[in-house]
Short mmCIF file of C-alpha atoms in Angstrom, two decimals:
data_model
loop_
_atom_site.label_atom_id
_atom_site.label_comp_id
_atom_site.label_asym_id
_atom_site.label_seq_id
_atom_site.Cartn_x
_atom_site.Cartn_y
_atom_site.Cartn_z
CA UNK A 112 31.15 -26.21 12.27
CA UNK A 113 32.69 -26.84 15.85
CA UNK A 114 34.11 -29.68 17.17
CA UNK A 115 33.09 -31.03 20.02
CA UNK A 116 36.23 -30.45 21.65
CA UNK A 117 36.63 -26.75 20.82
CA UNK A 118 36.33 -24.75 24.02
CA UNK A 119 34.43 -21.73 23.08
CA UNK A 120 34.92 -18.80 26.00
CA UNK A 121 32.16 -17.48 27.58
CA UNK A 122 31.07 -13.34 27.57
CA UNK A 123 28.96 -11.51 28.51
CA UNK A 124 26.20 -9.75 27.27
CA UNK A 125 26.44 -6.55 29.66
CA UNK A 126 26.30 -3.19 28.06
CA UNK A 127 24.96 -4.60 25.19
CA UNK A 128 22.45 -3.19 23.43
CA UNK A 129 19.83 -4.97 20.49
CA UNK A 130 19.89 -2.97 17.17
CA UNK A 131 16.62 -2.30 16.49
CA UNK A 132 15.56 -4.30 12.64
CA UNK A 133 13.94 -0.78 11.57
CA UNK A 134 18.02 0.44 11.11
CA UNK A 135 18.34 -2.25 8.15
CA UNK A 136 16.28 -3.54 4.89
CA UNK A 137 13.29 -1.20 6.40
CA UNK A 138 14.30 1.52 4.20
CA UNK A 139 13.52 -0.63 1.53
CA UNK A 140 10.13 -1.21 2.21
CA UNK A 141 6.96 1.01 1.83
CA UNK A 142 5.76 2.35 4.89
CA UNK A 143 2.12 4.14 6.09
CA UNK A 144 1.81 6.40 9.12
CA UNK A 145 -1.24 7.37 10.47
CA UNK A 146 -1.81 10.28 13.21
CA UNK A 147 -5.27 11.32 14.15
CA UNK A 148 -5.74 14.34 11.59
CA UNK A 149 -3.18 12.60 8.58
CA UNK A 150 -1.90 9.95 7.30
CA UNK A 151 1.71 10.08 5.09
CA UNK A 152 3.82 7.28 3.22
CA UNK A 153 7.68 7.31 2.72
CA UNK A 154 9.07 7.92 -0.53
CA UNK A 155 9.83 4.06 -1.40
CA UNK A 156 5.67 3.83 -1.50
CA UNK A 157 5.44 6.53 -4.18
CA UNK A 158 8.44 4.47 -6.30
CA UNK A 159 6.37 1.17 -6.02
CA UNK A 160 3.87 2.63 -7.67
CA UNK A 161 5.42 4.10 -10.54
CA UNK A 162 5.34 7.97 -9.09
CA UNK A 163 1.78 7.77 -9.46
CA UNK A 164 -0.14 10.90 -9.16
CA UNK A 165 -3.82 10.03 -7.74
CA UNK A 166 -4.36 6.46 -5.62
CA UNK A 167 -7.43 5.07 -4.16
CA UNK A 168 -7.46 4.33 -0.37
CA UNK A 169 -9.43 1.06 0.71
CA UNK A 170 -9.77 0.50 4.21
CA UNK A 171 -10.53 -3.01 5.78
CA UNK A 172 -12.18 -2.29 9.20
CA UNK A 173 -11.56 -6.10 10.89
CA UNK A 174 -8.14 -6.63 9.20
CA UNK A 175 -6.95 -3.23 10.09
CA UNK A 176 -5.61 -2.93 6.94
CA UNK A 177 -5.06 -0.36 3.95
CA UNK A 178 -4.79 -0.97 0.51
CA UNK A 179 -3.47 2.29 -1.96
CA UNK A 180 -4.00 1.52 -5.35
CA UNK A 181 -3.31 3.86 -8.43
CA UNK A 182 -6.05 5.31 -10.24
CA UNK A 183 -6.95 8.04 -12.90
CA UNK A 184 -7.65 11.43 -12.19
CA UNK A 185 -11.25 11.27 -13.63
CA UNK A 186 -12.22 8.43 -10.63
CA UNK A 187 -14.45 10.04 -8.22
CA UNK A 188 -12.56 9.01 -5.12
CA UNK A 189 -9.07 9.15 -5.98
CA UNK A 190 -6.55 11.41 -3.92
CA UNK A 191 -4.01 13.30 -5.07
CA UNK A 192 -0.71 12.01 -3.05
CA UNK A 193 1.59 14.33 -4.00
CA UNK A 194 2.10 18.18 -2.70
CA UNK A 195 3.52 19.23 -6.31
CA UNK A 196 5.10 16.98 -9.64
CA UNK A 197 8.55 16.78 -7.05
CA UNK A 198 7.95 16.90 -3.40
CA UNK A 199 5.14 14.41 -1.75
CA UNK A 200 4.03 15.21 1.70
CA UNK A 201 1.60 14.19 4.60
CA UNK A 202 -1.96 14.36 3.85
CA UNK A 203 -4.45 16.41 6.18
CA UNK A 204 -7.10 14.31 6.27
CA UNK A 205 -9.06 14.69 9.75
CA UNK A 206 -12.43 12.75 9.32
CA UNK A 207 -10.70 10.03 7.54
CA UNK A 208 -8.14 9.29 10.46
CA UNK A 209 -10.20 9.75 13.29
CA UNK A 210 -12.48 7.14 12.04
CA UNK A 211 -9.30 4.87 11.32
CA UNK A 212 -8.68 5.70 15.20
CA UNK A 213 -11.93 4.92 16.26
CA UNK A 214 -12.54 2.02 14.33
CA UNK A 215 -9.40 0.59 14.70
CA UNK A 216 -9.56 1.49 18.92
CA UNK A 217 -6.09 3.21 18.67
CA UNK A 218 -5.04 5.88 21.12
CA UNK A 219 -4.99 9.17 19.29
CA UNK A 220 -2.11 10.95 21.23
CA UNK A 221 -0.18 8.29 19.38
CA UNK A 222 0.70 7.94 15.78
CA UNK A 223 1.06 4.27 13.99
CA UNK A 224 3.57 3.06 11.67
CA UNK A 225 3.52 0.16 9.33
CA UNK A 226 5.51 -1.67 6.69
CA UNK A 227 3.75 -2.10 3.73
CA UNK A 228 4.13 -4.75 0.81
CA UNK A 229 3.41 -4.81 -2.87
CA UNK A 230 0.67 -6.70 -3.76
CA UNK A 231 -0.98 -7.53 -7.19
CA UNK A 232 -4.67 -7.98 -8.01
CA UNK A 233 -6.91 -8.02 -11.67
CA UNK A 234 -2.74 -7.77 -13.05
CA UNK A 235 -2.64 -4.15 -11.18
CA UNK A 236 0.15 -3.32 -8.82
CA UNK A 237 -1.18 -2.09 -5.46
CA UNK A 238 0.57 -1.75 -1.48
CA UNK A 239 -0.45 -3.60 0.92
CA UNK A 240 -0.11 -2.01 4.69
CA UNK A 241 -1.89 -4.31 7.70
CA UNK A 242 -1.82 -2.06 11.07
CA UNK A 243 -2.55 -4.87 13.59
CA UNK A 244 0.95 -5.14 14.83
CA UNK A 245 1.49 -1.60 13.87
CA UNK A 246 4.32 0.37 15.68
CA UNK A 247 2.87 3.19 18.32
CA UNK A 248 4.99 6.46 18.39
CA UNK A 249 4.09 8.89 20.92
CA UNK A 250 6.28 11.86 20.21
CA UNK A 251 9.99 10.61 19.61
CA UNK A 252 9.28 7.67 21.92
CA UNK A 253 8.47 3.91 20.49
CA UNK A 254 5.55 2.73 22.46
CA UNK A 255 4.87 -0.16 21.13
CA UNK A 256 7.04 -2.41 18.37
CA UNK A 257 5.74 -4.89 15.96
CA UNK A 258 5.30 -8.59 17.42
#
């Protein structure tokens, strides 16, 4: 692209600052966040699964991951994701995250996000969200980025 003999001038990099990758394709992506009393997902989770109503939660302890998968209202374990037919919200869920926390060894004055992926198994469209390189929030203030 250069020639060799193409002088290119030097800079420098002061005052500079790296834009973070979350401010891009991010808001593209389904995400999970988990604080110690709820978990919640952004809206682009709810689209990649067709608006469902009720989803199953799965919960690998040594993968640290979570799979939601939509189900039908009669299963005995689904959950009801959405607050009404229009608005979706976080869901209070104490037992089930302090367990996560515990299991999963994360500090619980911190709350975890995660991209999440779609995934297919048995033909059925599920999202896939792994929290081992999880981002830790505590307050406004990134602890911890992905790797």
């Amino acid at each position: 692209m250069f020639s060799e003999e193409a002088k290119l001038p030097d800079i420098s990099l002061e005052g500079f600052q790296v834009v973070r990758s979350q401010y891009f394709s991010r808001m593209l992506e389904p995400a999970m966040t988990i604080w110690n009393t709820s978990i919640a997902f952004n809206t682009i989770s709810f689209t990649a699964l067709n608006n469902c109503d009720m989803v199953q939660i799965l919960v690998h302890e040594k993968d640290k991951s979570i799979i939601v998968r939509p189900v039908n209202s009669k299963d005995p374990d689904a959950v009801n994701w959405k607050k009404n037919s229009t608005k979706y919200s976080r869901l209070e869920c104490s037992a089930f995250a302090k367990q996560l926390f515990e299991m999963w060894g994360l500090d619980a004055n911190n709350r975890y996000r995660t991209m999440g992926k779609v995934v297919q198994c048995n033909k059925k469209v599920m999202l896939y969200f792994n929290f081992k390189n999880a981002e830790s929030w505590k307050g406004t203030k990134l602890v911890k980025e992905h790797d």
